[in-house]
């Protein structure tokens, strides 16, 4: 997964400190590679350099945001929501109660979405 971000260093801090990602590499200011379990997250800032943030031939520049997202499964969504609110993390949604579980959408510093999801527990 790749996210375009405004500030790679700010994004690294968010994903590492708030969501438990590891920094695998940060070889240049506009690029970093992070991981959390089996999930690899590439962070690219718009730049004139090569890579995912490069301006395209038609002059368009990649921008962060939108509605695409990845999901992190958590054991206690209420506790995570409280912890992240205390840390000043931006929320795009309130708690959504779903058929298979509950979710909330948070934003990284550039407005990219991450879904936190707690599976509905089966009653014995």
CSV table of C-alpha atoms in Angstrom, one decimal:
chain,number,residue,atom,x,y,z
A,1,UNK,CA,0.0,0.0,0.0
A,2,UNK,CA,1.3,3.5,-0.8
A,3,UNK,CA,0.0,6.8,0.7
A,4,UNK,CA,0.9,10.2,-0.6
A,5,UNK,CA,1.6,12.5,2.3
A,6,UNK,CA,2.5,16.1,2.7
A,7,UNK,CA,5.2,15.5,5.3
A,8,UNK,CA,6.9,12.1,5.4
A,9,UNK,CA,8.5,12.8,8.9
A,10,UNK,CA,5.1,13.7,10.4
A,11,UNK,CA,3.5,10.6,8.8
A,12,UNK,CA,6.3,8.4,10.2
A,13,UNK,CA,5.6,9.8,13.7
A,14,UNK,CA,1.9,9.2,13.3
A,15,UNK,CA,2.1,5.6,12.0
A,16,UNK,CA,5.0,4.6,14.4
A,17,UNK,CA,3.8,6.3,17.6
A,18,UNK,CA,0.0,6.0,17.3
A,19,UNK,CA,-0.4,2.8,15.3
A,20,UNK,CA,2.6,0.6,16.1
A,21,UNK,CA,4.3,0.6,12.7
A,22,UNK,CA,8.1,-0.1,12.3
A,23,UNK,CA,10.2,2.1,10.1
A,24,UNK,CA,12.0,-0.3,7.7
A,25,UNK,CA,13.7,2.4,5.7
A,26,UNK,CA,13.8,6.2,5.2
A,27,UNK,CA,16.5,6.7,2.7
A,28,UNK,CA,15.4,10.2,1.5
A,29,UNK,CA,13.1,13.0,2.8
A,30,UNK,CA,10.3,12.3,0.4
A,31,UNK,CA,10.1,8.5,1.0
A,32,UNK,CA,9.8,5.9,3.7
A,33,UNK,CA,8.8,2.3,4.0
A,34,UNK,CA,7.0,1.1,7.2
A,35,UNK,CA,5.5,-2.2,8.2
A,36,UNK,CA,3.1,-3.6,10.8
A,37,UNK,CA,2.9,-7.3,10.7
A,38,UNK,CA,2.3,-8.4,7.1
A,39,UNK,CA,1.3,-4.9,6.0
A,40,UNK,CA,3.9,-2.8,4.2
A,41,UNK,CA,3.1,1.0,3.9
A,42,UNK,CA,5.1,3.2,1.5
A,43,UNK,CA,5.0,6.9,2.3
A,44,UNK,CA,5.8,9.3,-0.6
A,45,UNK,CA,5.7,13.1,-0.6
A,46,UNK,CA,5.0,14.9,-3.9
A,47,UNK,CA,8.4,15.8,-5.3
A,48,UNK,CA,10.4,16.2,-8.5
A,49,UNK,CA,12.3,13.1,-7.6
A,50,UNK,CA,11.4,9.7,-8.9
A,51,UNK,CA,9.0,7.3,-7.2
A,52,UNK,CA,5.4,7.4,-6.1
A,53,UNK,CA,5.3,11.2,-5.5
A,54,UNK,CA,6.7,12.2,-8.8
A,55,UNK,CA,4.9,14.7,-11.0
A,56,UNK,CA,3.4,12.9,-14.0
A,57,UNK,CA,4.1,13.8,-17.6
A,58,UNK,CA,0.8,15.7,-17.9
A,59,UNK,CA,1.8,17.9,-15.0
A,60,UNK,CA,-0.5,16.4,-12.4
A,61,UNK,CA,0.9,15.9,-8.9
A,62,UNK,CA,-0.2,13.1,-6.5
A,63,UNK,CA,-2.2,14.4,-3.6
A,64,UNK,CA,-3.1,12.8,-0.2
A,65,UNK,CA,-6.6,12.2,1.1
A,66,UNK,CA,-9.6,10.5,-0.4
A,67,UNK,CA,-11.6,7.6,0.8
A,68,UNK,CA,-9.3,4.6,0.1
A,69,UNK,CA,-8.0,3.1,3.3
A,70,UNK,CA,-6.6,0.0,5.0
A,71,UNK,CA,-8.0,-1.6,8.0
A,72,UNK,CA,-6.3,-2.4,11.4
A,73,UNK,CA,-8.1,-5.0,13.5
A,74,UNK,CA,-8.1,-4.0,17.2
A,75,UNK,CA,-9.3,-6.0,20.3
A,76,UNK,CA,-10.8,-3.0,22.1
A,77,UNK,CA,-12.0,-0.3,19.8
A,78,UNK,CA,-13.4,1.9,22.6
A,79,UNK,CA,-10.0,2.0,24.3
A,80,UNK,CA,-8.2,2.7,21.1
A,81,UNK,CA,-10.6,5.6,20.3
A,82,UNK,CA,-10.0,7.1,23.7
A,83,UNK,CA,-6.2,6.7,23.5
A,84,UNK,CA,-6.1,8.3,20.0
A,85,UNK,CA,-8.4,11.2,21.0
A,86,UNK,CA,-6.1,11.9,24.0
A,87,UNK,CA,-3.2,12.0,21.5
A,88,UNK,CA,-5.0,14.5,19.3
A,89,UNK,CA,-5.5,12.2,16.3
A,90,UNK,CA,-8.1,13.5,13.8
A,91,UNK,CA,-11.3,11.4,13.4
A,92,UNK,CA,-13.3,11.5,10.2
A,93,UNK,CA,-16.1,9.4,11.6
A,94,UNK,CA,-17.8,8.6,14.9
A,95,UNK,CA,-18.1,5.0,15.9
A,96,UNK,CA,-20.0,3.0,13.2
A,97,UNK,CA,-21.9,-0.1,14.4
A,98,UNK,CA,-21.9,-2.7,11.7
A,99,UNK,CA,-23.2,-6.2,11.1
A,100,UNK,CA,-19.7,-7.9,11.3
A,101,UNK,CA,-18.2,-5.4,13.8
A,102,UNK,CA,-17.6,-1.8,14.7
A,103,UNK,CA,-15.3,0.7,13.0
A,104,UNK,CA,-14.0,4.2,13.2
A,105,UNK,CA,-12.1,6.2,10.6
A,106,UNK,CA,-9.0,8.2,11.6
A,107,UNK,CA,-6.8,10.5,9.5
A,108,UNK,CA,-3.1,10.6,9.3
A,109,UNK,CA,-1.5,14.1,9.3
A,110,UNK,CA,-2.2,14.5,5.5
A,111,UNK,CA,-5.8,13.3,5.7
A,112,UNK,CA,-5.3,9.7,4.5
A,113,UNK,CA,-7.7,7.3,6.1
A,114,UNK,CA,-7.1,4.4,8.4
A,115,UNK,CA,-10.0,2.2,9.5
A,116,UNK,CA,-9.9,0.7,13.0
A,117,UNK,CA,-12.1,-2.3,13.2
A,118,UNK,CA,-13.3,-4.5,16.1
A,119,UNK,CA,-14.9,-7.8,15.0
A,120,UNK,CA,-18.3,-8.6,16.5
A,121,UNK,CA,-17.8,-11.3,19.1
A,122,UNK,CA,-19.8,-14.4,18.7
A,123,UNK,CA,-22.1,-15.4,21.6
A,124,UNK,CA,-21.5,-19.0,22.7
